Coordinates of C-alpha atoms in Angstrom, one line a residue:
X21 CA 0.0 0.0 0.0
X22 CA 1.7 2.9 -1.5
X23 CA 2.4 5.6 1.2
X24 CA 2.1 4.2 4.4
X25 CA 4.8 3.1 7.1
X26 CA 5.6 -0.4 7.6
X27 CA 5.2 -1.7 10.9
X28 CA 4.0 -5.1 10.6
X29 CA 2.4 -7.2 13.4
X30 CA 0.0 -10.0 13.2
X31 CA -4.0 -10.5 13.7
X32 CA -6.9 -11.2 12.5
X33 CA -10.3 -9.6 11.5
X34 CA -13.8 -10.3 9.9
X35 CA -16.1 -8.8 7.4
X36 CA -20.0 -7.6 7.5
X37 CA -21.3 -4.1 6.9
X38 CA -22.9 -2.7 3.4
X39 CA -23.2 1.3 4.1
X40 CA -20.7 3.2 6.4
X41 CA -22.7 5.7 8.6
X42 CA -20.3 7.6 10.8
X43 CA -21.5 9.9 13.3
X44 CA -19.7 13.1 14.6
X45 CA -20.9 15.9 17.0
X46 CA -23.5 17.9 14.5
X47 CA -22.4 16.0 11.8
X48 CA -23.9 12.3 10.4
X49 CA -21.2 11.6 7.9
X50 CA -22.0 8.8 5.2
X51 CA -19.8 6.8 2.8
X52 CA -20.9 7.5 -1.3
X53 CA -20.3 4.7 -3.2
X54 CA -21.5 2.5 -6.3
X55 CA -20.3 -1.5 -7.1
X56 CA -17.4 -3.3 -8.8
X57 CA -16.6 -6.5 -8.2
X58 CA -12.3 -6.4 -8.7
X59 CA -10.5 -3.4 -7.6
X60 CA -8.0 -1.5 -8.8
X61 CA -5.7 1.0 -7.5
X62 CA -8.5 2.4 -4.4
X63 CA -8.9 6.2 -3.2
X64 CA -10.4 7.2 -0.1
X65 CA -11.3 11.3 -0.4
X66 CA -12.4 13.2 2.4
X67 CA -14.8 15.8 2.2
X68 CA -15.4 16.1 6.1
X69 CA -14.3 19.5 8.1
X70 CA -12.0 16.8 9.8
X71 CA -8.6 15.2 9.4
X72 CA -9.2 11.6 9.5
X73 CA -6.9 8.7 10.1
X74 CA -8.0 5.0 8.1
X75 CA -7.9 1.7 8.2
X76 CA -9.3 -0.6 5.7
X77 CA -10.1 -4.6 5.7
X78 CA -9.2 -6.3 3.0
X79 CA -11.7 -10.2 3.2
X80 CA -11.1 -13.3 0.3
X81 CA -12.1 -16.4 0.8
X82 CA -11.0 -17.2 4.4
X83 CA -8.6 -14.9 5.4
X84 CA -9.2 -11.6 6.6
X85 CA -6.5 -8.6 7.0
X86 CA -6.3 -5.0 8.5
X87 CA -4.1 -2.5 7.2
X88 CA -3.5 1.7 8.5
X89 CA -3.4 4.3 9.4
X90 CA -4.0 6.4 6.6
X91 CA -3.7 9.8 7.5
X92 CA -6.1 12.0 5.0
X93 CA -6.7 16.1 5.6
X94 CA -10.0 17.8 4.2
X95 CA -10.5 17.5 0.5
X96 CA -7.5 15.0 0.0
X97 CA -7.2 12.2 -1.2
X98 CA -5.1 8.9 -0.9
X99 CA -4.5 5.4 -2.2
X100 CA -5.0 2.9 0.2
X101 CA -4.8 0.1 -1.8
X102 CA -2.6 -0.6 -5.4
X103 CA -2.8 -2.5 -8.2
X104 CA -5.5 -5.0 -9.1
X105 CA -7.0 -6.5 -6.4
X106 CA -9.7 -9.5 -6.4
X107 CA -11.4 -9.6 -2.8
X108 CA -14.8 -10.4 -1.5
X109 CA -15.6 -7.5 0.6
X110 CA -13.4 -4.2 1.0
X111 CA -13.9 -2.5 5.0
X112 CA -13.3 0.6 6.1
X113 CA -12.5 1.9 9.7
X114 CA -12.1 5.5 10.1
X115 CA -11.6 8.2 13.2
X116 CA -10.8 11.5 13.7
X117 CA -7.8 12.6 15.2
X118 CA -7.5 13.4 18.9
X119 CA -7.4 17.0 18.5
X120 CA -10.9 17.2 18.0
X121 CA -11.6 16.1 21.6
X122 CA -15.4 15.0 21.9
X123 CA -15.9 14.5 18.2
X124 CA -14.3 10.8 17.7
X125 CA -16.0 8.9 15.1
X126 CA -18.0 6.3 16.1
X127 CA -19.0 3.7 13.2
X128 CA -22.2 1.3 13.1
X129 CA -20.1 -1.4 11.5
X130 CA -21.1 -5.1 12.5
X131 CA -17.8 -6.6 11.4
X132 CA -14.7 -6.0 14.1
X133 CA -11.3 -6.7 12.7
X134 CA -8.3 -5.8 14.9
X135 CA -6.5 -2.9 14.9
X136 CA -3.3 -1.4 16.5
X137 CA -2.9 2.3 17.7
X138 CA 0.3 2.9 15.2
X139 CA 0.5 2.0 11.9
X140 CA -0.1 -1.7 10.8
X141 CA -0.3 -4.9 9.0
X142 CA -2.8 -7.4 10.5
X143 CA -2.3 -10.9 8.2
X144 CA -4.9 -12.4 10.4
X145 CA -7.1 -9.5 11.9
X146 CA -10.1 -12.2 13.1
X147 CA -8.1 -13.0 16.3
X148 CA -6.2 -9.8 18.2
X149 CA -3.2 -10.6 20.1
X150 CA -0.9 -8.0 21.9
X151 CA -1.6 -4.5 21.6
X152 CA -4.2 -5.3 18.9
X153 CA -7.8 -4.1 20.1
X154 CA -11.1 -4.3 17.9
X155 CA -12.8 -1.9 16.2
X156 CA -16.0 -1.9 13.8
X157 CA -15.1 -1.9 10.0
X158 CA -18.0 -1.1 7.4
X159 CA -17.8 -2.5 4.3
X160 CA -17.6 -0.6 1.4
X161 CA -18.2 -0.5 -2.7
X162 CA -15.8 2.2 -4.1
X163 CA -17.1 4.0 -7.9
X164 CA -15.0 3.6 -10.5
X165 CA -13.8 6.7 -12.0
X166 CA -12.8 7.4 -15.7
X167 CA -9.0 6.5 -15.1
X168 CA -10.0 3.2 -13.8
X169 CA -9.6 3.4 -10.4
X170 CA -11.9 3.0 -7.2
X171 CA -12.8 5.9 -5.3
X172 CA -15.2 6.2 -1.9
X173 CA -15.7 9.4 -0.3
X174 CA -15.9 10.4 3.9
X175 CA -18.3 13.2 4.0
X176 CA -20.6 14.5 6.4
X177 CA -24.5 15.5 6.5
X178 CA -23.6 19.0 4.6
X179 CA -22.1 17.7 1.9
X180 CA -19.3 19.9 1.4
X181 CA -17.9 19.7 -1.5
X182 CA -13.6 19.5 -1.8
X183 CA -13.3 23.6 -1.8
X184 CA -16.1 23.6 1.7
X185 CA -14.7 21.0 2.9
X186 CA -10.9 22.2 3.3
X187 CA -12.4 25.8 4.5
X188 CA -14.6 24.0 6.9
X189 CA -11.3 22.1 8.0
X190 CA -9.3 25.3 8.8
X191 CA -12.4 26.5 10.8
X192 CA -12.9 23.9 12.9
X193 CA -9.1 24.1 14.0
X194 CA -9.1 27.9 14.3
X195 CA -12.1 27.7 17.1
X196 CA -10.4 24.5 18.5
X197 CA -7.5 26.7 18.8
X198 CA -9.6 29.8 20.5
X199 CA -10.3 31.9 17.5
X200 CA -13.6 32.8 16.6
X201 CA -14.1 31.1 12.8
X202 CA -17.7 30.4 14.0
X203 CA -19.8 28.9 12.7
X204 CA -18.2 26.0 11.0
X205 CA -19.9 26.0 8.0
X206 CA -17.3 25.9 4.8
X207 CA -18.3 29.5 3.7
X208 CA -15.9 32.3 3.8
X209 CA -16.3 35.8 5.5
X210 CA -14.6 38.7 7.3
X211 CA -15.5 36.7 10.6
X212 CA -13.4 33.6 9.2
X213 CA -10.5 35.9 7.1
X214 CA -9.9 37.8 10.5
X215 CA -9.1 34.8 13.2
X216 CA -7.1 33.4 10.1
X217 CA -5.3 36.0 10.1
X218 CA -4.6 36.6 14.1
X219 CA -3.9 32.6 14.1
X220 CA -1.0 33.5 11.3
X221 CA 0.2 36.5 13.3
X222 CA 0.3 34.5 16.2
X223 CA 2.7 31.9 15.1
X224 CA 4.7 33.6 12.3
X225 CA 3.4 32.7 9.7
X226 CA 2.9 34.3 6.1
X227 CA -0.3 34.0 3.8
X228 CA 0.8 31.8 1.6
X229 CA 1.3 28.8 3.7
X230 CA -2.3 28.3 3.6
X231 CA -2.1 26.6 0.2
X232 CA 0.5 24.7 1.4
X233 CA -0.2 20.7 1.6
X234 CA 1.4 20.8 5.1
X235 CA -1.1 23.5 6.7
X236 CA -3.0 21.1 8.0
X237 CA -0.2 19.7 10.4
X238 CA 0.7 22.9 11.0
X239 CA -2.3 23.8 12.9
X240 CA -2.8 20.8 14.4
X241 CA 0.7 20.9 16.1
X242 CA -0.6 24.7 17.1
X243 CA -3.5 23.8 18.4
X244 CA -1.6 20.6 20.6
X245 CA 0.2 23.3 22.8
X246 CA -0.4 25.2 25.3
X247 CA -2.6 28.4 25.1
X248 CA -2.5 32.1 26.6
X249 CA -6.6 31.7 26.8
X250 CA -9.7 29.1 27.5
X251 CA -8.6 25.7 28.8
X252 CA -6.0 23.6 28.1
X253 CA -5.4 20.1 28.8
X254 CA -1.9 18.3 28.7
X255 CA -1.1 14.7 28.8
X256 CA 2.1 14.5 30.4
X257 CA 2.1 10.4 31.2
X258 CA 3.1 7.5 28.4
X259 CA -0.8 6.6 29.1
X260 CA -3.8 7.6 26.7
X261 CA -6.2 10.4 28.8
X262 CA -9.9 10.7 28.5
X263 CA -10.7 13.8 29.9
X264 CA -14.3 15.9 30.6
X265 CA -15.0 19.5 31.3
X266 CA -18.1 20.7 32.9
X267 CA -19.2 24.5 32.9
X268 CA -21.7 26.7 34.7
X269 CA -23.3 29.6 33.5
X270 CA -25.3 30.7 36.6
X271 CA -28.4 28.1 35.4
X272 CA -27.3 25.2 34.3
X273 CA -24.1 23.1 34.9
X274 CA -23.6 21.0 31.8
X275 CA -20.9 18.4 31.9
X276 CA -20.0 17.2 28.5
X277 CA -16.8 14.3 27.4
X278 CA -15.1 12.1 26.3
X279 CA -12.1 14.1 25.0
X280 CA -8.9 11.8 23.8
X281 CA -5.4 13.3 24.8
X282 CA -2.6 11.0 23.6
X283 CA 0.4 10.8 25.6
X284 CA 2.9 14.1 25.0
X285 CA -0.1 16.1 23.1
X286 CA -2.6 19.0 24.5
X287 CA -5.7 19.8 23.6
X288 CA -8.4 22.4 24.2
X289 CA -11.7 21.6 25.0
X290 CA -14.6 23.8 23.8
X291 CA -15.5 25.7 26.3
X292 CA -17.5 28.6 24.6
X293 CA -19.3 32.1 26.1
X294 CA -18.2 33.3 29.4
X295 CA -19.1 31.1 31.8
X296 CA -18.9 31.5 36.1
X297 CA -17.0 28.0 36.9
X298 CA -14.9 25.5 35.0
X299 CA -14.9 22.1 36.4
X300 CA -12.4 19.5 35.0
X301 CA -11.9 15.5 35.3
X302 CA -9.4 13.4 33.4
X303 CA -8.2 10.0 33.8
X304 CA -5.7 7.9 31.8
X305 CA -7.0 4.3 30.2
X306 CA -5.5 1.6 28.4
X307 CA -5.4 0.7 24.7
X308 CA -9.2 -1.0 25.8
X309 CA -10.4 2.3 27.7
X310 CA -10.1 0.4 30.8
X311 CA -8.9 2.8 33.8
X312 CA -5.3 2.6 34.5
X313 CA -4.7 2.2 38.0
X314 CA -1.3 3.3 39.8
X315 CA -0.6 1.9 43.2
X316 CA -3.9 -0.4 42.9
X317 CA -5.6 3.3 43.1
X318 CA -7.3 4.5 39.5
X319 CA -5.0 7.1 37.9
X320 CA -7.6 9.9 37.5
X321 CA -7.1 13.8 37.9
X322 CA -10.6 15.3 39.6
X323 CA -12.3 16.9 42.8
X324 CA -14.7 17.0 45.0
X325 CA -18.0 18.9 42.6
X326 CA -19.8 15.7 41.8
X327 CA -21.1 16.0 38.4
X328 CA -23.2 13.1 35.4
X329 CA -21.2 11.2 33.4
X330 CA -21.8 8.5 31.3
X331 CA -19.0 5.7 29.4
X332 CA -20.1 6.7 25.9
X333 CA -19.7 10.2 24.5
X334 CA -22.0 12.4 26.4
X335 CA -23.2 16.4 27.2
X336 CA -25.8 16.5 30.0
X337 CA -27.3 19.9 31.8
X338 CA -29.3 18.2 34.5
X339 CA -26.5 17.0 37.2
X340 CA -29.6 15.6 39.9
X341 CA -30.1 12.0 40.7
X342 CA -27.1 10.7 38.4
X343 CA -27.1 6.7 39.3
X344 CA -31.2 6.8 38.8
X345 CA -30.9 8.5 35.4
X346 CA -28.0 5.9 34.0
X347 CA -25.6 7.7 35.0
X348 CA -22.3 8.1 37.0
X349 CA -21.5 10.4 39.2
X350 CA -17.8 11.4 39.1
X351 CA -16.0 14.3 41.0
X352 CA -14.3 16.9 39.0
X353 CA -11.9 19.7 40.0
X354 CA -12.8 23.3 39.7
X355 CA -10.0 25.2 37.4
X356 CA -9.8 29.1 37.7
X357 CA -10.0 30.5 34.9
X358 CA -9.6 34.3 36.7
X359 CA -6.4 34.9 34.2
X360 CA -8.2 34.3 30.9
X361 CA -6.4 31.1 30.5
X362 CA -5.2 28.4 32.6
X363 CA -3.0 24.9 31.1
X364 CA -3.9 21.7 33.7
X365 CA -0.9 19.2 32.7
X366 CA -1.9 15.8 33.7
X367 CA 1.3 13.9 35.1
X368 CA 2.2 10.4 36.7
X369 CA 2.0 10.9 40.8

């Protein structure tokens, strides 16, 4: 597979799933595809506001394989597969990139292959073994295009096309980053042109590295550092960190998560408006999401203001009678925010 690093380890998968339906906060993103029994050289495009990372499942006759990640930025595109293939089923596993915090992509697929957190090559992806976890592929029937090859497209409920989608991208990482680009919506304006060009001030930066291919990674390695305003989370242990704010505005307290935070990165969590009290709880998790726990105590970074949670992604503005609503009460920390800005690093005790 042309472009991606090799870092082979064994397991297996399976295959099942006709239509990819992936879901995203305020965005239902579907998979556009036609049929075509053999493959050629395959494309995956993405026309969602998000960078995306890919895995696909390749299943013929009794053997089933895993193979990513595929890194792909708004309105790009990238083979994941070349040459002529013959196979029974192609799958697709995709997810967006930690910097996006509560926004993970979670899939309806009914087939689970394994999969590995760096890249991979799983010969056998039925059977995990190591640090192999499952995950739910979708299978997918790329169109053929008029060179021959196979494309399939990521793209969400708007249907952006390639020039809304990168635009909608660069928003989306300028308010992740604390500049108002608001809303996210893949149309340009003053509102949009003026926090591009503070973020650009801010770092250095001229114009014309906005048409670069790389501007993508550069604001996502901006907006992984600490910040001079809102809230900013830093994962200083070698452990994965799922993390949860909470905010009140004098009404309600809503408490909203899960936000990833991989080991050595930071990340800022959307707290919009101006609200009276920040509350914070974080706590690091294996390759599983099972709670790590150091000195046979959970490693977790909270306080005594017990607030709803639930496992799954969740936002919820009634914080009475967790346990009889499904829910689970978990203490966060208040942060003070008095400065305009305040960076909680999260570090082994």
């Amino acid at each position: 597979m042309a472009g991606l690093d090799e870092v082979r380890t064994e397991r297996p998968p399976r295959p099942a799933l006709t239509r990819l339906l992936i879901s995203l906060p305020a965005a239902a993103i579907s998979l556009f595809m036609s049929c075509l029994p053999v493959f050629a050289d395959l494309k995956l495009c993405n026309r969602m506001s998000y960078v995306v990372e890919a895995a696909i499942g390749i299943d013929e006759k009794a053997a089933t394989a895993t193979r990513g990640w595929f890194r792909i930025d708004p309105a790009a595109c990238r083979v994941v597969l070349q040459g002529a293939l013959t196979a029974d089923r192609i799958l697709l596993n995709a997810r967006a990139l930690g910097v996006y915090g509560a926004s993970p992509i979670p899939q309806n697929g009914s087939d689970t292959l394994c999969i590995a957190p760096d890249n991979f090559i799983i010969a056998a992806a039925r059977q995990c073994r190591g640090n192999q976890t499952r995950a739910p592929f979708t299978q997918i029937t790329p169109t053929r295009t008029d060179d021959g090859n196979l494309v399939a497209y990521l793209a969400e409920d708007s249907e952006y096309d390639d020039e809304q989608a990168r635009l909608a991208g660069i928003q989306r990482l300028l308010v992740i980053a604390g500049y108002d680009a608001a809303p996210i919506d893949g149309v340009d304006g003053p509102k949009t042109q003026a926090a591009l060009s503070a973020f650009l001030k801010s770092r250095g930066l001229s114009a014309d590295i906005v048409q670069s291919p790389t501007f993508f990674a550069t604001m996502i390695e901006a907006v992984q550092k600490p910040s001079s305003t809102g809230l900013t989370w830093c994962n200083d242990t070698p452990h994965r960190i799922m993390a949860a704010v909470a905010t009140d505005d004098g009404k309600l307290v809503t408490s909203r998560g899960w936000y990833r935070i991989d080991p050595g990165k930071c990340l800022h969590p959307d707290v919009t408006g101006q609200p009276r009290h920040v509350f914070s709880f974080a706590e690091a998790v294996d390759g599983e999401n099972r709670v790590i726990k150091y000195r046979d105590r959970p490693l977790n970074w909270g306080g005594p203001k017990e607030l709803c949670t639930r496992e799954s992604k969740f936002e919820v503005s009634e914080q009475g009678d967790c346990g009889t609503r499904g829910l689970a009460p978990i203490g966060f920390a208040p942060v003070d925010m008095s400065s305009g800005g305040k960076t909680l690093r999260f570090a082994m005790p």
